[in-house]
mmCIF file of C-alpha atoms and ligand atoms in Angstrom:
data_model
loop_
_atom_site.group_PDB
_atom_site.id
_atom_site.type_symbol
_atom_site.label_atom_id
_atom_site.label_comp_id
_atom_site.label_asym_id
_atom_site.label_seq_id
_atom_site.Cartn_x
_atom_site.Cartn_y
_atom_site.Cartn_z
ATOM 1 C CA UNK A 123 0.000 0.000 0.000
ATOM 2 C CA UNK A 124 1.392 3.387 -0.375
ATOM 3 C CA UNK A 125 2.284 5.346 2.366
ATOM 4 C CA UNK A 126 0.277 8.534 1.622
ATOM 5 C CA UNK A 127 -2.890 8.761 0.939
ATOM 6 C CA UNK A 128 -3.778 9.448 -3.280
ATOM 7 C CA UNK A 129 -5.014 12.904 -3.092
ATOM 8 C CA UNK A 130 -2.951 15.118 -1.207
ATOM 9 C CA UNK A 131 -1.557 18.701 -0.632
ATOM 10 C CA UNK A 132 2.067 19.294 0.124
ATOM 11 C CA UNK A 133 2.498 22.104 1.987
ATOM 12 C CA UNK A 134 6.585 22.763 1.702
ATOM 13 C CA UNK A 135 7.772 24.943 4.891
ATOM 14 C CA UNK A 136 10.740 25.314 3.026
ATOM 15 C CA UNK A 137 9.210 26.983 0.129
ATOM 16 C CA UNK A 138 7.300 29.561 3.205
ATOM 17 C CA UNK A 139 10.871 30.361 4.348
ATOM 18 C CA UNK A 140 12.290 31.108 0.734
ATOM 19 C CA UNK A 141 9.045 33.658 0.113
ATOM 20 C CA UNK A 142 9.882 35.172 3.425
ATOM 21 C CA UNK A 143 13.484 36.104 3.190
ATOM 22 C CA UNK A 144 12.797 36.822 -0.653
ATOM 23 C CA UNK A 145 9.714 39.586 0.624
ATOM 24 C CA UNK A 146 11.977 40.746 3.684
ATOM 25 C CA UNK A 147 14.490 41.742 1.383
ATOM 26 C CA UNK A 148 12.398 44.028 -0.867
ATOM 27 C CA UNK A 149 11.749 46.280 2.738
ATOM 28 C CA UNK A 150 13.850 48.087 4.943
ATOM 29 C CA UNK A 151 14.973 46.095 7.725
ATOM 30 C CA UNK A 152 12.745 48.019 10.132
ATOM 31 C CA UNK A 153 9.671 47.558 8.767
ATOM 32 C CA UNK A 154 7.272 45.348 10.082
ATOM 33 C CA UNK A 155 6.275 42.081 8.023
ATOM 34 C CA UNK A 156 2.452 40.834 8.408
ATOM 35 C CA UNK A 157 1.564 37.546 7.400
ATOM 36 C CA UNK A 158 -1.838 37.081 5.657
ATOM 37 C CA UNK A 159 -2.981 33.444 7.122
ATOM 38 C CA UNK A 160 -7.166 34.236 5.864
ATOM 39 C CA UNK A 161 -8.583 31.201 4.356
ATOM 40 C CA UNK A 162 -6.753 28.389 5.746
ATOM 41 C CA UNK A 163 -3.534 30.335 4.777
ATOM 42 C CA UNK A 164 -5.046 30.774 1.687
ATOM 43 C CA UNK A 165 -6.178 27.386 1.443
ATOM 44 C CA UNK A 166 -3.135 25.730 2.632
ATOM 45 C CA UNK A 167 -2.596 24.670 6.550
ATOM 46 C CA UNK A 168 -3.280 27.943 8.208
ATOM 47 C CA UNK A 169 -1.481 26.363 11.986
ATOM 48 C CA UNK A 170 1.520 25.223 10.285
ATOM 49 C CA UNK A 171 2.015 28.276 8.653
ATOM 50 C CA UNK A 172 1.088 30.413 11.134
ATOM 51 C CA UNK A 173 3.875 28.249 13.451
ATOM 52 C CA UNK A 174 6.297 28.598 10.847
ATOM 53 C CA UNK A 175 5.775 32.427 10.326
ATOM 54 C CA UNK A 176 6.143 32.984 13.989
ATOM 55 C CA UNK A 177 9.639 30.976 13.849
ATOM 56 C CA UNK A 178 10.736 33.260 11.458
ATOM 57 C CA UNK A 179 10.094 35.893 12.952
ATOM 58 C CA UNK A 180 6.788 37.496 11.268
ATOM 59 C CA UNK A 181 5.562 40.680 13.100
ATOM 60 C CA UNK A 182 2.261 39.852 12.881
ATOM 61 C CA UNK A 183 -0.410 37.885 11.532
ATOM 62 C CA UNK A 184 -3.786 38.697 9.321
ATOM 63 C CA UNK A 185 -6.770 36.839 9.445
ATOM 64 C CA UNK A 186 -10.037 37.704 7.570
ATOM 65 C CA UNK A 187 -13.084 37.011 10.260
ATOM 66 C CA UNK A 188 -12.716 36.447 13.919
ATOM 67 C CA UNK A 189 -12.805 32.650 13.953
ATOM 68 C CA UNK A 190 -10.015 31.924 12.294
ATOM 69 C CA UNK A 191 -8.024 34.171 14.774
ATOM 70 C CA UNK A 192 -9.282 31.999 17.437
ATOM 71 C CA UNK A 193 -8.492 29.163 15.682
ATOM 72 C CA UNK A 194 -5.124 30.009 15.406
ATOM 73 C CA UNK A 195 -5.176 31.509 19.316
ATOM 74 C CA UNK A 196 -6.049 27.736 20.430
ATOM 75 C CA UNK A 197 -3.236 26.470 18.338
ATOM 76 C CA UNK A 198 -0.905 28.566 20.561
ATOM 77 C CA UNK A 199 -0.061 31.682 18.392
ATOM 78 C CA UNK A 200 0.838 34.015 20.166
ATOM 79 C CA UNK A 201 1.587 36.678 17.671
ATOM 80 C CA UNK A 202 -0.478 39.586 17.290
ATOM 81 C CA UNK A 203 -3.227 38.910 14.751
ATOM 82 C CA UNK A 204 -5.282 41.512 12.807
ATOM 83 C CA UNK A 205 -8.940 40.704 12.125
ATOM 84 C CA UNK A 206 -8.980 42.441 8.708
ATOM 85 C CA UNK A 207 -13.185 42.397 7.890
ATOM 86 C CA UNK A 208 -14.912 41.351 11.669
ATOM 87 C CA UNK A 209 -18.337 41.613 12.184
ATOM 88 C CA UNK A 210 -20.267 42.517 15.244
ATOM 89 C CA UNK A 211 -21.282 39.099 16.151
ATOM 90 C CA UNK A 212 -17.435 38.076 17.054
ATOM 91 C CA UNK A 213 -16.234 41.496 19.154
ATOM 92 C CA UNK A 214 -16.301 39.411 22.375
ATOM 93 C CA UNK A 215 -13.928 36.421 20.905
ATOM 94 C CA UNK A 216 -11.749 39.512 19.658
ATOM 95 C CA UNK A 217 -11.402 40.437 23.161
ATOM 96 C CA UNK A 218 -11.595 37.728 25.016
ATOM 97 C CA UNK A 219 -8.545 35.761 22.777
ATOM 98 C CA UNK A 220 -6.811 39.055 22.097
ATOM 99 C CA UNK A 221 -7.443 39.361 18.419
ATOM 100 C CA UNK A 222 -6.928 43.094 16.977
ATOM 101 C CA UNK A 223 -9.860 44.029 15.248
ATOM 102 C CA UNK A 224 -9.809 46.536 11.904
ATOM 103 C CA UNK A 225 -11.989 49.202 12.818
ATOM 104 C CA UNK A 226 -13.574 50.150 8.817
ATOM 105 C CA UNK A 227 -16.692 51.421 9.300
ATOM 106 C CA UNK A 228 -19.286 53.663 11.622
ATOM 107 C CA UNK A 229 -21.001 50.731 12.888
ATOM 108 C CA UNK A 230 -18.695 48.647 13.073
ATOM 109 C CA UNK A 231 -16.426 51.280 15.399
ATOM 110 C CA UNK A 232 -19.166 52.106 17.651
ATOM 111 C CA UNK A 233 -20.432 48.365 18.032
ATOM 112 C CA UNK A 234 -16.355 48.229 19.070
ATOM 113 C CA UNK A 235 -16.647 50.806 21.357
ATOM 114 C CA UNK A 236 -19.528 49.732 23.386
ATOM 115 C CA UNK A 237 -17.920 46.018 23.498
ATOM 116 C CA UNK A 238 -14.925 47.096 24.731
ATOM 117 C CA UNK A 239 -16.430 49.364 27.820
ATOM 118 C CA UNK A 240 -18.666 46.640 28.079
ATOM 119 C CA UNK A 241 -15.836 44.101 29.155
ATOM 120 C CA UNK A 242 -13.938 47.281 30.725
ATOM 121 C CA UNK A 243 -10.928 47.388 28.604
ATOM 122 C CA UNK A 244 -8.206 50.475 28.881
ATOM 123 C CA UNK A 245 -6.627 51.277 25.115
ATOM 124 C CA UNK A 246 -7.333 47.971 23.620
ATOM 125 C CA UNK A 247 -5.279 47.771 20.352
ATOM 126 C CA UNK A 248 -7.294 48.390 17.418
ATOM 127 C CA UNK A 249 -6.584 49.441 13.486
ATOM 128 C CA UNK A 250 -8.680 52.227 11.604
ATOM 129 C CA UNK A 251 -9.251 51.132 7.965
ATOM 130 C CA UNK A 252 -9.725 53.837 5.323
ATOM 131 C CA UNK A 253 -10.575 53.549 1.838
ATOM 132 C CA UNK A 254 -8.770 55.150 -0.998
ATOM 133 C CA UNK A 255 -9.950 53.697 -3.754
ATOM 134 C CA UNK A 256 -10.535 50.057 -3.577
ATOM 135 C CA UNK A 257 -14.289 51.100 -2.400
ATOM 136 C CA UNK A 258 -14.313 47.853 -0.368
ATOM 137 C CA UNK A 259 -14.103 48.301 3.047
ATOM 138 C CA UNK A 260 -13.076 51.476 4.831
ATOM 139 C CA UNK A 261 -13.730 54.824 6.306
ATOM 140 C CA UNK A 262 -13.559 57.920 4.113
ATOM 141 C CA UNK A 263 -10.975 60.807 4.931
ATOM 142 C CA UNK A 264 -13.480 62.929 5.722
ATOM 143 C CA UNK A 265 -14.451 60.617 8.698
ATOM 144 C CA UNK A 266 -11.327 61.854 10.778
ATOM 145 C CA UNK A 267 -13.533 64.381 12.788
ATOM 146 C CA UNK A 268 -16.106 61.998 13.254
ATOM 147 C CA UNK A 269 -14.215 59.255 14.443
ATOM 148 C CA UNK A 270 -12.132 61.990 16.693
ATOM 149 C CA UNK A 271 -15.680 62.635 18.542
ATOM 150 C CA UNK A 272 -16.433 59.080 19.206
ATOM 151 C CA UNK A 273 -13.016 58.333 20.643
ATOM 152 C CA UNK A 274 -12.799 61.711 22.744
ATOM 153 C CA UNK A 275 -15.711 60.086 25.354
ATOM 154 C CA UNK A 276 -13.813 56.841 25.670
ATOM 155 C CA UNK A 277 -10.820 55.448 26.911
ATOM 156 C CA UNK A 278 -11.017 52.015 26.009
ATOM 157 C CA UNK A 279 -9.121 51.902 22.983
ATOM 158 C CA UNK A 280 -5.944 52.577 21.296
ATOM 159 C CA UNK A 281 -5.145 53.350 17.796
ATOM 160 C CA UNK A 282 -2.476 50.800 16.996
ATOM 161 C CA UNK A 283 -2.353 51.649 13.235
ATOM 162 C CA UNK A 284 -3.634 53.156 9.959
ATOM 163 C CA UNK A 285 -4.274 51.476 7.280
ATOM 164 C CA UNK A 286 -5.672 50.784 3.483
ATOM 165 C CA UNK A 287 -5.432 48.637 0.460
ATOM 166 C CA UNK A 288 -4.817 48.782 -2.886
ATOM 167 C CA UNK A 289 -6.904 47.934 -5.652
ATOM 168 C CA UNK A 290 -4.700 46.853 -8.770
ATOM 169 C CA UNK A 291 -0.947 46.903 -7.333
ATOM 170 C CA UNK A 292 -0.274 44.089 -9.590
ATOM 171 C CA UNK A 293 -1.473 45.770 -13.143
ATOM 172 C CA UNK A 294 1.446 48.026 -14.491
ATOM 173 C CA UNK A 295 -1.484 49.541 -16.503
ATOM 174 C CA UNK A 296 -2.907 51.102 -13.386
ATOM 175 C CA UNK A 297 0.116 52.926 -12.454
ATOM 176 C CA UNK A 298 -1.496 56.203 -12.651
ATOM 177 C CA UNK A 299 -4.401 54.917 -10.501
ATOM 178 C CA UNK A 300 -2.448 53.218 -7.463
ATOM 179 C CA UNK A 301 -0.386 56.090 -7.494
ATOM 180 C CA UNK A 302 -3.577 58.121 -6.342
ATOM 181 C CA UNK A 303 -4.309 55.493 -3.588
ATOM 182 C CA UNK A 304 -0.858 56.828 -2.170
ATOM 183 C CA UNK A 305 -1.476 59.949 -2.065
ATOM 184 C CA UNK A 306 -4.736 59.442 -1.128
ATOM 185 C CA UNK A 307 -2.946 57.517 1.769
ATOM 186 C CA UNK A 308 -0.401 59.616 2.389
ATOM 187 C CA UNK A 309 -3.057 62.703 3.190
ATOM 188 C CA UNK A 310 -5.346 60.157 5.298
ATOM 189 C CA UNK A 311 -1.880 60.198 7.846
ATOM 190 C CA UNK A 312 -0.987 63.798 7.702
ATOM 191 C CA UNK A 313 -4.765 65.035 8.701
ATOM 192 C CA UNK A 314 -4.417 62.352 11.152
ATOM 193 C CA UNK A 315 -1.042 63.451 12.772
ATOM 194 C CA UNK A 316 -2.620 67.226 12.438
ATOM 195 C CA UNK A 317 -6.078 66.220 13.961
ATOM 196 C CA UNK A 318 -5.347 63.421 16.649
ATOM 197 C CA UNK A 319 -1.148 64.374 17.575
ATOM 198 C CA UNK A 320 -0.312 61.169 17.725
ATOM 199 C CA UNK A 321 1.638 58.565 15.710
ATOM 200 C CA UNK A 322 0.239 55.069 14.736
ATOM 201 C CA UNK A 323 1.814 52.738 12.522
ATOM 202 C CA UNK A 324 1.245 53.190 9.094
ATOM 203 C CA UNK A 325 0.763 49.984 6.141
ATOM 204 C CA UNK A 326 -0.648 49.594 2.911
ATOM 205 C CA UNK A 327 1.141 47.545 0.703
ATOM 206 C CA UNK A 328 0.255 43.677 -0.255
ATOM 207 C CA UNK A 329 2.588 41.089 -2.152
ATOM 208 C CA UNK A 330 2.422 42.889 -5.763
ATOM 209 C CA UNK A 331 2.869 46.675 -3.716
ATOM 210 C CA UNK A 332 5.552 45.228 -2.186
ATOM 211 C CA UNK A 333 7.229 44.115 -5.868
ATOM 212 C CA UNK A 334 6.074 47.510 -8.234
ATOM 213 C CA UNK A 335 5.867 50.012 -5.392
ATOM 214 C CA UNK A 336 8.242 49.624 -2.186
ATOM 215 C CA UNK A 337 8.616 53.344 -1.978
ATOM 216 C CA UNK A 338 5.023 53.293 0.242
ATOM 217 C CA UNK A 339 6.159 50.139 2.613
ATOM 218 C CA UNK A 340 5.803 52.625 5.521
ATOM 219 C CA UNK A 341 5.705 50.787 8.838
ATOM 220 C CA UNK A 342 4.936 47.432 7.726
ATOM 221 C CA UNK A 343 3.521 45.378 4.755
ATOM 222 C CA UNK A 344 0.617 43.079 4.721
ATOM 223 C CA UNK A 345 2.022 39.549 2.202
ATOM 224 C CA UNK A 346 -0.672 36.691 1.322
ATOM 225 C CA UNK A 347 -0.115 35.029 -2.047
ATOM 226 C CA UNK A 348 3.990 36.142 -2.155
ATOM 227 C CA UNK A 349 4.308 33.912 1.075
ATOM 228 C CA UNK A 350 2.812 31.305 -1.005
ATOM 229 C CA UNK A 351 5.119 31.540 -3.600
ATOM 230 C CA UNK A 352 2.677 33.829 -6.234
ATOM 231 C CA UNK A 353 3.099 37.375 -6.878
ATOM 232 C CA UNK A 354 1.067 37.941 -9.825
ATOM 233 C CA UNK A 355 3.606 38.752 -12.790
ATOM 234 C CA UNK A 356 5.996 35.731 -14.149
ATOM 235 C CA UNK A 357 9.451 37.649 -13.494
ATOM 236 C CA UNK A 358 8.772 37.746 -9.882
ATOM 237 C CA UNK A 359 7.159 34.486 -9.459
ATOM 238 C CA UNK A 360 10.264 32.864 -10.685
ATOM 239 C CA UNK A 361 12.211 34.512 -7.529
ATOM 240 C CA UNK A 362 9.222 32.495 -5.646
ATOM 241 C CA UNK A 363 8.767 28.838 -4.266
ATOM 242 C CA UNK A 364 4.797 27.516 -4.323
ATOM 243 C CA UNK A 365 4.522 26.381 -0.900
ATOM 244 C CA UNK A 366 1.596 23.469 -1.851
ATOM 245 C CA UNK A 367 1.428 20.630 -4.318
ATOM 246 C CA UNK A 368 -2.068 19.201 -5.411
ATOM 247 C CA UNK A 369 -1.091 15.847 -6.456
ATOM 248 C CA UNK A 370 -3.255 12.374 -6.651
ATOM 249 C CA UNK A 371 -3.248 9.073 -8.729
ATOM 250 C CA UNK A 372 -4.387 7.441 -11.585
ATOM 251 C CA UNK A 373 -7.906 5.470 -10.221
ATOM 252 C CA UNK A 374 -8.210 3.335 -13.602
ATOM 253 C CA UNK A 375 -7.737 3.580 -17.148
ATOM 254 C CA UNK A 376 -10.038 2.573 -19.770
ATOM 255 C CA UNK A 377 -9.686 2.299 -23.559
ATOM 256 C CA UNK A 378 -12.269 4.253 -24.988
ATOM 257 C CA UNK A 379 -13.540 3.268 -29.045
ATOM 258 C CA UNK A 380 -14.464 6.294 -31.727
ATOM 259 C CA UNK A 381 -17.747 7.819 -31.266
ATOM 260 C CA UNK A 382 -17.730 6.660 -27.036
ATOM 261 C CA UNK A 383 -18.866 9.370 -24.815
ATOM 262 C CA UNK A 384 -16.815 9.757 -20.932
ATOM 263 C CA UNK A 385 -18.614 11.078 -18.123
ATOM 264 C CA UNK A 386 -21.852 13.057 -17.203
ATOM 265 C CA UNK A 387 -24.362 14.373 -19.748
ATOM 266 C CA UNK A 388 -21.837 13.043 -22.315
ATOM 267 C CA UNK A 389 -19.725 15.852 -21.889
ATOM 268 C CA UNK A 390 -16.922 14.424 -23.760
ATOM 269 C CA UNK A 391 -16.906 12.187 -27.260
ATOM 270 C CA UNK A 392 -13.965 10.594 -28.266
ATOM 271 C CA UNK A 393 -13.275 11.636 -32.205
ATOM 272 C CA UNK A 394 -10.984 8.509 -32.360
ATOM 273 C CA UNK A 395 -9.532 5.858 -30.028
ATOM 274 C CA UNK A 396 -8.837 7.204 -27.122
ATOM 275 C CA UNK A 397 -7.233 5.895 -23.747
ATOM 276 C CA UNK A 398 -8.320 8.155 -20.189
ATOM 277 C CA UNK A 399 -7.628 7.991 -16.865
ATOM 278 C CA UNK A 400 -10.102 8.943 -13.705
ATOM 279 C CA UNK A 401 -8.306 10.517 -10.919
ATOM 280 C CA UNK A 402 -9.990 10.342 -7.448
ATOM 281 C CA UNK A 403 -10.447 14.268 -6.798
ATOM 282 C CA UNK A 404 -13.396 16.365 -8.233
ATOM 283 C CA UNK A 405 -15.286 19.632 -7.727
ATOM 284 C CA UNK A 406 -16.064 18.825 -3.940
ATOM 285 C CA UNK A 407 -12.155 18.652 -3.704
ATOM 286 C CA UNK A 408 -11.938 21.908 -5.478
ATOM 287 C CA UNK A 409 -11.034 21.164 -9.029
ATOM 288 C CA UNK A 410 -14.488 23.434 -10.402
ATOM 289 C CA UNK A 411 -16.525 22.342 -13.514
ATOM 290 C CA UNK A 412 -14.619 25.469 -15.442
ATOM 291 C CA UNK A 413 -11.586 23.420 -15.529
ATOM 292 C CA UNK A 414 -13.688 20.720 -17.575
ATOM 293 C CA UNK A 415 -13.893 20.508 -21.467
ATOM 294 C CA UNK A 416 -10.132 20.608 -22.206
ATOM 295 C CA UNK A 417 -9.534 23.741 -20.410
ATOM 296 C CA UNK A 418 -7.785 22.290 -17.342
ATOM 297 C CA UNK A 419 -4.658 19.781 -17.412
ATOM 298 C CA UNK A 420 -2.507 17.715 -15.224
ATOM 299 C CA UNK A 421 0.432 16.517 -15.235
ATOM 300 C CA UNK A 422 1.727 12.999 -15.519
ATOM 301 C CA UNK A 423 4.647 11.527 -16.306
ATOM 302 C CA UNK A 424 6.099 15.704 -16.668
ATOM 303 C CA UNK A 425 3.246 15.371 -19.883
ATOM 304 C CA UNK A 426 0.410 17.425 -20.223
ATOM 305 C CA UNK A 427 -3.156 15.401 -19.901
ATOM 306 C CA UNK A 428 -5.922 17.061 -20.632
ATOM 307 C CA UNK A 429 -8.963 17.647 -18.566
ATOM 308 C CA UNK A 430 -12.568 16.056 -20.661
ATOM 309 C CA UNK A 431 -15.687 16.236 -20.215
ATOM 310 C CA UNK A 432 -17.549 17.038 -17.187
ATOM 311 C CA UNK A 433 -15.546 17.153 -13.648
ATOM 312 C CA UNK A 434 -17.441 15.081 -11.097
ATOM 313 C CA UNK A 435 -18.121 15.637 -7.670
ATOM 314 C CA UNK A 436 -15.286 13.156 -6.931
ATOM 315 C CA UNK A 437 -13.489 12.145 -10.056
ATOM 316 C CA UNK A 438 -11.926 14.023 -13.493
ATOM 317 C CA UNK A 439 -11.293 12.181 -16.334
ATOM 318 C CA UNK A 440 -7.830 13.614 -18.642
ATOM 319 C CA UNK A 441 -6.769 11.891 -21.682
ATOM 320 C CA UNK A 442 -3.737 10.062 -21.753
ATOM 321 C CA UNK A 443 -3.753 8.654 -24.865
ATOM 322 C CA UNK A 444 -0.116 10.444 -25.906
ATOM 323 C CA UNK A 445 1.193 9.156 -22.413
ATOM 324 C CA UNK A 446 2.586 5.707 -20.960
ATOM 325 C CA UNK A 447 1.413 5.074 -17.737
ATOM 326 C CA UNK A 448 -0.346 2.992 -15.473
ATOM 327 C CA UNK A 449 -2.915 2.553 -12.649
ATOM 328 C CA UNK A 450 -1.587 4.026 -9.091
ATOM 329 C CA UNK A 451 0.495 6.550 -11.193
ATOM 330 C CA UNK A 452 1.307 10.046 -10.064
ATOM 331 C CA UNK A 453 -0.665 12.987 -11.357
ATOM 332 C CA UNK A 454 0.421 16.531 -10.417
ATOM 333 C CA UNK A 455 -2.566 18.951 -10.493
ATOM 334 C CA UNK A 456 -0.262 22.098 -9.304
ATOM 335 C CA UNK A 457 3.626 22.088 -7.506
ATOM 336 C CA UNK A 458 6.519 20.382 -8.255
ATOM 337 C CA UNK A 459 7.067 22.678 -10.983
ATOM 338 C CA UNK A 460 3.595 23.172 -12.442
ATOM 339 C CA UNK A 461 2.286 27.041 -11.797
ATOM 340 C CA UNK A 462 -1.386 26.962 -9.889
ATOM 341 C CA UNK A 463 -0.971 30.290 -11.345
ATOM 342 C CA UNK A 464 -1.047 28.802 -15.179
ATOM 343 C CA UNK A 465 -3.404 25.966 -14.163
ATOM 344 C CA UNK A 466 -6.069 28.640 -12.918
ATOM 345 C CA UNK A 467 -5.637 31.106 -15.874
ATOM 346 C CA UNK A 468 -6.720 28.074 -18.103
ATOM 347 C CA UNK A 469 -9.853 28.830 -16.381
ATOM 348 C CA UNK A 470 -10.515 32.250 -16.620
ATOM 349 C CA UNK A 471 -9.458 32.764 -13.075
ATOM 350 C CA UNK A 472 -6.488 33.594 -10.512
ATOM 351 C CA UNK A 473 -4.098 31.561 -8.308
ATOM 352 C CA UNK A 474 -5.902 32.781 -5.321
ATOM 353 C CA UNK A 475 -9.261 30.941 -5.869
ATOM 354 C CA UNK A 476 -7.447 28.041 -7.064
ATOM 355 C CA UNK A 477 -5.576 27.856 -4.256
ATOM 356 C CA UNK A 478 -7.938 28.427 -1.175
ATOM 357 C CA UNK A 479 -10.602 26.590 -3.389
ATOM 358 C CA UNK A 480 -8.731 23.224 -2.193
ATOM 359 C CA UNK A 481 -11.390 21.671 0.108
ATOM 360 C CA UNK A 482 -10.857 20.084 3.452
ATOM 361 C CA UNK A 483 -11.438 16.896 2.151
ATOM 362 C CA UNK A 484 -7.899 16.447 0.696
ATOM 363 C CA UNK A 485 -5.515 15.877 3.023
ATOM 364 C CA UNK A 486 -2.664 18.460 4.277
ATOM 365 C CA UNK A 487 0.593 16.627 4.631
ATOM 366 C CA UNK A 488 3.568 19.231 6.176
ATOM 367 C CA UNK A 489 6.944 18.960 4.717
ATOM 368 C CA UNK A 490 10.248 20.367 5.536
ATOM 369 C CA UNK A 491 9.083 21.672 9.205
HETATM 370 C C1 LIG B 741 -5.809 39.497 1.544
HETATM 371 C C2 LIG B 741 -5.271 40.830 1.895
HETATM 372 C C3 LIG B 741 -3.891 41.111 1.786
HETATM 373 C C4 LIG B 741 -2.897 40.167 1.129
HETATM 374 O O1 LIG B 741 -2.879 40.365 -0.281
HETATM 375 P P1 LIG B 741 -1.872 39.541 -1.204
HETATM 376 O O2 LIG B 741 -2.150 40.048 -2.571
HETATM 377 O O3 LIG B 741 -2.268 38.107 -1.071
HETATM 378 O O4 LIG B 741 -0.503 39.798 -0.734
HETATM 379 C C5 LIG B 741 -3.438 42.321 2.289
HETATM 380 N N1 LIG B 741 -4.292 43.225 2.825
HETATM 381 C C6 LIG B 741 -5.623 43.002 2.904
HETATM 382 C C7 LIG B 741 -6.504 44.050 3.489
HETATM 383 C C8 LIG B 741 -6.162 41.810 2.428
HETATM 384 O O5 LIG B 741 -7.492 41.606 2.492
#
């Protein structure tokens, strides 16, 4: 029997450390590094790389809602996490596990507020989003007095940071445009030094800001995808190490006569003889219907297979027909060499969904700890 199960994810904690030292070395040595961990680490093992962040010496963490903070809180992080988007059902785990919430909106600051007396806190850290273009999540600039007034009565929090995001620091076309979310940015902080006298820390940048525009690192960056060995533009990701493999194998081969049809709704017809293999991993596994009908393909034997026909719940079929292999045979979906990045843009879509679109079905399997 082998000794892993056939569907797997390899999550390489060598590859994390490459990304890391690779992003630290596009910022100044003082400024802060925040690893995004949302999603599973975007879809990856979100304790192991969390652990493995911290070991390196991340400054702090970034988690999209407020359970997957506490997630990572009973898993023994103890680095400071950012809730990026939470919502005023989870302000008490925030507290009570010592999550720091992003503070984007009017409700969402006041709901804050009144938690925070509530449980009789004294300048718990929190981080005031603002918006400067991405029209997402965020306070406007012209919020500054109002936010002043609500924090005047109160003093049960601290302002840790400032923040925003950018909207297209990854399209060289946009140049124009992300250079107007600086500046946007950069007033946000000077009306805030001139209105409030004091000094937060200041971040905006995300993997591709860090690449195209390091002059705006201020205090710290926030790096997802780079971590994971993606930065959005080929000359970069070569610099890069994907930390996860999606690999499985072959389920059975069949031999499949002219004019046979393979699969659901008879999404696929072979024009001519035809031999295809069924690998045990489908769309509950991740692998969505859009990679069906020839646009997807694996890897097997280093050869391209196309994806046919419908993907099942469980099970793709590719065509083998140009390759020599047999039953129990390796197939690499994404890793070892193969870009998730180039797999996903077959589909019309981005490394990103691709990559936290891997279900928790498959199993995680750590490597190079
Ligand atoms: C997800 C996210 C990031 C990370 O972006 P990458 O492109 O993956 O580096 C940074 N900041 C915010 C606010 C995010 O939501």
């Amino acid at each position: 029997m082998p000794e892993n199960p056939e569907t797997v994810l390899e999550i390489d904690l060598n590859a994390l450390a490459h990304n890391y030292s690779v992003l630290r070395s596009r910022i100044r040595p003082g400024t802060r590094l925040l690893g995004v961990v949302k999603a599973f680490a975007y879809g990856s093992e979100a304790i192991g790389i969390a652990r493995k962040l911290e070991a390196l010496g991340a400054d702090y963490l970034a988690v999209a809602y407020a359970s997957e903070g506490v997630f990572l809180r009973k898993a023994g992080i103890r680095l400071p996490i950012l809730v990026l988007h939470p919502q005023p059902n989870g302000m008490e785990e925030i507290i009570e596990t010592c999550l720091e919430p992003s503070l984007y909106s009017p409700r969402i600051l006041r709901e804050f507020i009144k938690t925070a007396q509530a449980m009789e806190q004294k300048a718990y850290p929190v981080h005031i989003k603002f918006n400067t273009g991405l029209n997402r999540l965020g306070f406007w600039e012209n919020d500054l007095e109002w936010i002043d007034a609500q924090l005047q009565g109160t003093d049960a929090l601290e302002i840790r940071s400032l923040f925003s995001h950018l909207a297209a620091s990854d399209d060289r076309n946009e140049r124009e445009f992300t250079l107007g979310q600086l500046k946007a940015f950069e007033g946000v902080v000077k009306n805030w030094e001139q209105q409030f006298k004091s000094r937060p820390f200041y971040h905006l940048l995300n993997t591709s800001g860090v690449f195209n525009y390091p002059e705006a690192q201020y205090d710290m960056v926030r790096t997802g995808i780079g971590l994971y060995g993606y930065s959005n533009d080929p000359e970069t990701d070569s610099l890069l190490k994907p930390v996860s493999s999606l690999r499985t194998r072959i389920s059975q081969i069949h031999k499949i006569e002219p004019g046979e049809w393979v699969g659901y709704n008879k999404g696929y017809t072979a024009p001519d003889f035809r031999v295809t293999a069924t690998l045990p991993i489908g769309h509950a596994d991740g692998i969505g219907r859009q990679y069906g009908q020839g646009k997807g393909r694996v890897y097997i034997q280093g050869k391209p297979a196309p994806i046919i026909g419908n993907v099942c719940m469980d099970m793709t079929m590719v065509d083998i027909s140009d390759i020599s292999c047999n039953e129990g045979d390796e197939v690499v979906f994404f890793g070892d060499g193969i870009s998730a990045e180039g797999l996903a843009s077959r589909a019309n879509t981005i490394s990103y969904e691709l990559l936290t679109g891997i279900s928790q079905r498959v199993p995680r399997i750590i490597t190079g700890a």
